[in-house]
mmCIF file of C-alpha atoms and ligand atoms in Angstrom:
data_model
loop_
_atom_site.group_PDB
_atom_site.id
_atom_site.type_symbol
_atom_site.label_atom_id
_atom_site.label_comp_id
_atom_site.label_asym_id
_atom_site.label_seq_id
_atom_site.Cartn_x
_atom_site.Cartn_y
_atom_site.Cartn_z
ATOM 1 C CA MET A 366 123.243 88.879 167.882
ATOM 2 C CA ALA A 367 123.759 92.508 166.831
ATOM 3 C CA GLU A 368 120.815 94.843 167.209
ATOM 4 C CA LYS A 369 119.125 95.280 163.842
ATOM 5 C CA GLY A 370 119.935 98.491 161.973
ATOM 6 C CA ILE A 371 117.462 101.222 161.117
ATOM 7 C CA LEU A 372 116.421 102.322 157.631
ATOM 8 C CA LEU A 373 117.177 106.034 157.335
ATOM 9 C CA VAL A 374 115.544 107.796 154.397
ATOM 10 C CA VAL A 375 117.087 111.138 153.450
ATOM 11 C CA SER A 376 115.286 113.470 151.048
ATOM 12 C CA GLY A 377 115.710 117.150 150.387
ATOM 13 C CA PHE A 378 115.813 119.800 147.716
ATOM 14 C CA SER A 379 118.462 119.581 145.057
ATOM 15 C CA GLY A 380 121.076 121.934 146.563
ATOM 16 C CA ALA A 381 120.304 121.038 150.186
ATOM 17 C CA GLY A 382 123.653 119.276 150.494
ATOM 18 C CA LYS A 383 122.470 115.646 150.798
ATOM 19 C CA GLY A 384 125.571 114.275 149.104
ATOM 20 C CA THR A 385 127.947 116.189 151.388
ATOM 21 C CA LEU A 386 125.989 115.201 154.500
ATOM 22 C CA LEU A 387 126.032 111.503 153.632
ATOM 23 C CA LYS A 388 129.718 111.632 152.805
ATOM 24 C CA ALA A 389 130.458 113.260 156.184
ATOM 25 C CA LEU A 390 128.409 110.618 158.053
ATOM 26 C CA LEU A 391 129.940 107.666 156.208
ATOM 27 C CA GLU A 392 133.484 108.965 156.682
ATOM 28 C CA LYS A 393 133.072 109.572 160.397
ATOM 29 C CA TYR A 394 131.016 106.550 161.493
ATOM 30 C CA ASP A 395 131.195 102.958 160.306
ATOM 31 C CA SER A 396 127.723 102.200 161.619
ATOM 32 C CA TYR A 397 126.142 103.468 158.377
ATOM 33 C CA ALA A 398 125.811 101.832 154.962
ATOM 34 C CA LEU A 399 124.687 103.693 151.869
ATOM 35 C CA SER A 400 122.292 101.920 149.518
ATOM 36 C CA ILE A 401 123.107 102.304 145.810
ATOM 37 C CA SER A 402 119.959 102.611 143.713
ATOM 38 C CA ALA A 403 119.156 101.212 140.304
ATOM 39 C CA THR A 404 118.013 103.684 137.642
ATOM 40 C CA THR A 405 117.110 103.842 133.971
ATOM 41 C CA ARG A 406 118.516 107.348 133.556
ATOM 42 C CA ALA A 407 121.739 107.708 131.590
ATOM 43 C CA PRO A 408 124.980 108.127 133.562
ATOM 44 C CA ARG A 409 126.188 111.738 133.904
ATOM 45 C CA ALA A 410 129.793 112.654 133.169
ATOM 46 C CA GLY A 411 132.003 111.200 135.902
ATOM 47 C CA GLU A 412 129.407 108.746 137.245
ATOM 48 C CA GLN A 413 130.454 105.128 137.594
ATOM 49 C CA GLU A 414 128.424 101.936 137.404
ATOM 50 C CA GLY A 415 127.903 100.651 140.955
ATOM 51 C CA ARG A 416 129.191 103.826 142.633
ATOM 52 C CA GLU A 417 126.465 106.434 142.033
ATOM 53 C CA TYR A 418 123.921 104.005 140.580
ATOM 54 C CA PHE A 419 123.424 100.652 138.926
ATOM 55 C CA PHE A 420 122.448 101.769 135.426
ATOM 56 C CA LYS A 421 119.714 99.606 133.843
ATOM 57 C CA THR A 422 117.640 99.480 130.682
ATOM 58 C CA ARG A 423 113.863 99.777 131.123
ATOM 59 C CA GLU A 424 113.539 96.040 130.383
ATOM 60 C CA GLU A 425 116.114 95.145 133.024
ATOM 61 C CA PHE A 426 114.488 97.460 135.546
ATOM 62 C CA GLU A 427 111.015 96.041 134.894
ATOM 63 C CA ALA A 428 112.400 92.525 135.313
ATOM 64 C CA MET A 429 113.776 93.569 138.732
ATOM 65 C CA ILE A 430 110.309 94.868 139.695
ATOM 66 C CA GLN A 431 108.679 91.590 138.589
ATOM 67 C CA ALA A 432 111.201 89.512 140.525
ATOM 68 C CA GLY A 433 110.552 91.507 143.723
ATOM 69 C CA GLU A 434 114.171 92.623 143.838
ATOM 70 C CA LEU A 435 113.351 96.226 144.792
ATOM 71 C CA VAL A 436 112.271 97.482 148.203
ATOM 72 C CA GLU A 437 110.597 100.457 146.522
ATOM 73 C CA TYR A 438 110.734 102.203 143.180
ATOM 74 C CA ALA A 439 109.358 105.389 141.686
ATOM 75 C CA SER A 440 109.198 107.190 138.404
ATOM 76 C CA TYR A 441 110.907 110.585 138.500
ATOM 77 C CA VAL A 442 111.230 112.958 135.536
ATOM 78 C CA GLY A 443 110.627 110.125 133.059
ATOM 79 C CA ASN A 444 112.979 107.536 134.562
ATOM 80 C CA TYR A 445 112.699 104.689 137.049
ATOM 81 C CA TYR A 446 114.657 104.778 140.292
ATOM 82 C CA GLY A 447 114.592 101.950 142.837
ATOM 83 C CA THR A 448 116.277 100.493 145.906
ATOM 84 C CA PRO A 449 117.737 96.967 145.579
ATOM 85 C CA ARG A 450 116.473 94.716 148.375
ATOM 86 C CA ALA A 451 119.394 92.333 148.967
ATOM 87 C CA TYR A 452 121.938 94.915 150.153
ATOM 88 C CA VAL A 453 119.437 96.685 152.417
ATOM 89 C CA GLU A 454 118.401 93.462 154.156
ATOM 90 C CA GLU A 455 121.976 92.214 154.511
ATOM 91 C CA GLN A 456 123.277 95.460 156.061
ATOM 92 C CA LEU A 457 120.286 95.858 158.399
ATOM 93 C CA SER A 458 120.807 92.350 159.731
ATOM 94 C CA LEU A 459 124.492 93.167 160.337
ATOM 95 C CA GLY A 460 123.303 96.014 162.559
ATOM 96 C CA ARG A 461 124.151 98.888 160.225
ATOM 97 C CA ASP A 462 121.834 101.817 159.688
ATOM 98 C CA VAL A 463 121.103 101.836 155.968
ATOM 99 C CA ILE A 464 120.727 105.217 154.283
ATOM 100 C CA LEU A 465 118.448 105.632 151.270
ATOM 101 C CA GLU A 466 118.823 108.935 149.454
ATOM 102 C CA ILE A 467 115.507 108.967 147.619
ATOM 103 C CA GLU A 468 112.705 111.309 146.616
ATOM 104 C CA ILE A 469 109.377 111.699 148.387
ATOM 105 C CA GLN A 470 107.225 109.069 146.601
ATOM 106 C CA GLY A 471 109.801 106.408 147.467
ATOM 107 C CA ALA A 472 110.165 107.770 151.005
ATOM 108 C CA LEU A 473 106.425 107.414 151.644
ATOM 109 C CA LYS A 474 106.412 103.853 150.276
ATOM 110 C CA ILE A 475 109.255 102.970 152.638
ATOM 111 C CA LYS A 476 107.297 104.362 155.615
ATOM 112 C CA GLU A 477 104.265 102.317 154.575
ATOM 113 C CA HIS A 478 106.182 99.031 154.235
ATOM 114 C CA PHE A 479 108.711 99.666 157.024
ATOM 115 C CA PRO A 480 106.931 101.696 159.725
ATOM 116 C CA ASP A 481 110.064 101.533 161.915
ATOM 117 C CA SER A 482 112.099 103.493 159.360
ATOM 118 C CA VAL A 483 113.175 107.095 159.963
ATOM 119 C CA LEU A 484 112.345 109.766 157.367
ATOM 120 C CA LEU A 485 114.504 112.875 157.377
ATOM 121 C CA PHE A 486 114.115 115.947 155.197
ATOM 122 C CA LEU A 487 117.199 118.096 154.670
ATOM 123 C CA SER A 488 116.844 121.783 153.860
ATOM 124 C CA PRO A 489 119.089 124.760 153.375
ATOM 125 C CA PRO A 490 118.513 127.578 155.925
ATOM 126 C CA SER A 491 116.335 129.636 153.548
ATOM 127 C CA ALA A 492 114.863 129.736 150.050
ATOM 128 C CA LYS A 493 117.301 132.529 149.247
ATOM 129 C CA GLU A 494 120.240 130.357 150.301
ATOM 130 C CA LEU A 495 118.915 127.464 148.183
ATOM 131 C CA ARG A 496 118.862 129.703 145.108
ATOM 132 C CA ARG A 497 122.334 131.004 145.936
ATOM 133 C CA ARG A 498 123.714 127.441 146.182
ATOM 134 C CA LEU A 499 122.087 126.390 142.902
ATOM 135 C CA GLU A 500 123.420 129.471 141.096
ATOM 136 C CA GLY A 501 126.751 129.239 142.912
ATOM 137 C CA ARG A 502 127.510 125.822 141.426
ATOM 138 C CA GLY A 503 128.092 127.871 138.287
ATOM 139 C CA THR A 504 127.553 124.768 136.192
ATOM 140 C CA GLU A 505 123.824 125.160 135.720
ATOM 141 C CA SER A 506 121.993 127.278 133.176
ATOM 142 C CA ARG A 507 119.296 129.742 134.254
ATOM 143 C CA GLU A 508 116.620 127.269 133.044
ATOM 144 C CA VAL A 509 118.068 124.432 135.123
ATOM 145 C CA VAL A 510 118.177 126.637 138.243
ATOM 146 C CA GLU A 511 114.554 127.672 137.646
ATOM 147 C CA SER A 512 113.402 124.076 137.073
ATOM 148 C CA ARG A 513 115.112 122.964 140.314
ATOM 149 C CA MET A 514 113.387 125.830 142.170
ATOM 150 C CA THR A 515 110.033 124.734 140.705
ATOM 151 C CA ARG A 516 110.723 121.145 141.740
ATOM 152 C CA ALA A 517 111.638 122.398 145.248
ATOM 153 C CA ARG A 518 108.249 124.142 145.501
ATOM 154 C CA GLU A 519 106.517 120.857 144.607
ATOM 155 C CA GLU A 520 108.563 118.797 147.077
ATOM 156 C CA ALA A 521 108.047 121.331 149.874
ATOM 157 C CA VAL A 522 104.368 120.318 149.974
ATOM 158 C CA GLY A 523 105.174 116.919 151.510
ATOM 159 C CA ILE A 524 107.696 117.906 154.175
ATOM 160 C CA GLU A 525 105.317 117.304 157.109
ATOM 161 C CA GLU A 526 105.155 113.607 156.175
ATOM 162 C CA TYR A 527 108.757 113.247 157.361
ATOM 163 C CA ASP A 528 109.776 112.444 160.949
ATOM 164 C CA TYR A 529 112.603 115.008 161.040
ATOM 165 C CA PHE A 530 113.344 118.327 159.375
ATOM 166 C CA VAL A 531 117.023 119.224 159.552
ATOM 167 C CA VAL A 532 118.598 122.469 158.397
ATOM 168 C CA ASN A 533 121.996 122.164 156.760
ATOM 169 C CA ASP A 534 123.753 125.375 157.641
ATOM 170 C CA GLU A 535 127.184 124.008 158.563
ATOM 171 C CA ILE A 536 127.889 120.493 157.332
ATOM 172 C CA HIS A 537 129.724 119.062 160.365
ATOM 173 C CA ALA A 538 127.142 120.364 162.832
ATOM 174 C CA CYS A 539 124.459 118.949 160.555
ATOM 175 C CA ALA A 540 126.112 115.499 160.396
ATOM 176 C CA GLU A 541 126.384 115.453 164.211
ATOM 177 C CA GLN A 542 122.734 116.379 164.530
ATOM 178 C CA VAL A 543 121.700 113.545 162.220
ATOM 179 C CA HIS A 544 123.934 111.083 164.080
ATOM 180 C CA GLY A 545 122.391 112.246 167.372
ATOM 181 C CA ILE A 546 118.915 111.644 165.972
ATOM 182 C CA MET A 547 119.898 108.100 164.993
ATOM 183 C CA GLN A 548 121.346 107.377 168.435
ATOM 184 C CA SER A 549 118.103 108.529 170.021
ATOM 185 C CA GLU A 550 116.130 106.424 167.558
ATOM 186 C CA HIS A 551 118.112 103.337 168.625
ATOM 187 C CA ALA A 552 117.102 104.047 172.229
ATOM 188 C CA ARG A 553 113.368 104.134 171.517
ATOM 189 C CA ALA A 554 111.603 101.543 173.659
ATOM 190 C CA PHE A 555 109.809 99.778 170.795
ATOM 191 C CA ARG A 556 113.176 98.913 169.192
ATOM 192 C CA SER A 557 114.326 97.032 172.310
ATOM 193 C CA GLN A 558 111.328 94.761 172.739
ATOM 194 C CA ALA A 559 113.397 91.556 173.011
ATOM 195 C CA LEU A 560 115.700 92.995 175.682
ATOM 196 C CA ILE A 561 112.773 94.452 177.590
ATOM 197 C CA GLU A 562 111.052 91.039 177.649
ATOM 198 C CA LYS A 563 114.259 89.379 178.822
ATOM 199 C CA ILE A 564 114.748 91.845 181.666
ATOM 200 C CA ARG A 565 111.072 91.589 182.589
ATOM 201 C CA SER A 566 111.197 87.795 182.751
ATOM 202 C CA GLY A 567 114.207 87.961 185.055
ATOM 203 C CA LEU A 568 112.502 90.247 187.562
HETATM 204 P P1 5GP B 991 119.281 112.155 140.067
HETATM 205 O O1 5GP B 991 118.831 111.758 138.701
HETATM 206 O O2 5GP B 991 119.463 113.652 140.188
HETATM 207 O O3 5GP B 991 120.494 111.368 140.516
HETATM 208 O O4 5GP B 991 118.122 111.758 141.099
HETATM 209 C C1 5GP B 991 116.834 112.233 140.939
HETATM 210 C C2 5GP B 991 115.996 111.928 142.171
HETATM 211 O O5 5GP B 991 115.813 110.525 142.321
HETATM 212 C C3 5GP B 991 116.612 112.413 143.480
HETATM 213 O O6 5GP B 991 115.609 113.103 144.223
HETATM 214 C C4 5GP B 991 117.020 111.135 144.186
HETATM 215 O O7 5GP B 991 116.945 111.281 145.602
HETATM 216 C C5 5GP B 991 115.963 110.184 143.688
HETATM 217 N N1 5GP B 991 116.360 108.769 143.801
HETATM 218 C C6 5GP B 991 117.587 108.225 143.667
HETATM 219 N N2 5GP B 991 117.544 106.906 143.867
HETATM 220 C C7 5GP B 991 116.257 106.588 144.160
HETATM 221 C C8 5GP B 991 115.580 105.355 144.489
HETATM 222 O O8 5GP B 991 116.145 104.272 144.575
HETATM 223 N N3 5GP B 991 114.233 105.445 144.700
HETATM 224 C C9 5GP B 991 113.547 106.624 144.633
HETATM 225 N N4 5GP B 991 112.247 106.588 144.902
HETATM 226 N N5 5GP B 991 114.153 107.789 144.346
HETATM 227 C C10 5GP B 991 115.491 107.774 144.103
#
C-alpha cells in the first residue's frame, strides 16, 4: 500500500506569490494534488466553476457544513470558504500530498484536527517588495492596495503558528525549497511507524 500523503497548508499575504508557487510545484511533480475550495463569494472575471472554486449559495454552503462535507471552513471578508472532505481523503489515501491554499483561521483548524499536517507561510522578501508587487499588478486601485497591506499586517500576527516560513524571492528556488521540506517531512520517524514496527519485529 502506498504511504499516505501529507496535508500541506499554504498561507501567505496576497501578493506573496502563492498561486505561482503552487503552479510550479504541480507542473514539476505529480506527487501533489491541489484541493479546490467551496466558497459563497461571487466568481471574478475569468474564474471557472470547479477550477478556482466551487461556487455555492449560502444555503448550499450551510448544507455542506451540516452534512460534515467540509474538512474546515472559515468566514473571510463576509463570505464562507471551505475545504471539501472527499477529495482530500481520496488523494491522501492514494499517497499524494494535498495542498490547501487557505487563510490562517482555516490553517489553525487543520492543525488542530490533523496534527500531522504541515503549515507553511509564504512571504515576499520584504514589506517594500510586497507593496511593489501589489502596485505592480497595475490592476488594483490605491484603496485595494492599502486594504491588502492592512490585511497583511493582521495576518502577520499569526505567522509563528506555522511550521515553516518560506521567502519567495525567485519562484523556482522557492518551489524546490518547498519540495525539499516535503521530502524531509516524509522522512520524519513518526510517519513511518508501521515500517519501523515491521523492521523491529524482524530483528
Ligand atoms: P479569494 O477570495 O481572494 O480567492 O480568497 C480569500 C482568502 O480565502 C484567501 O486568503 C484564501 O487563501 C482563503 N481561502 C480560499 N479557500 C479557502 C478554504 O477552503 N478555507 C479557508 N479557511 N480559507 C480559504
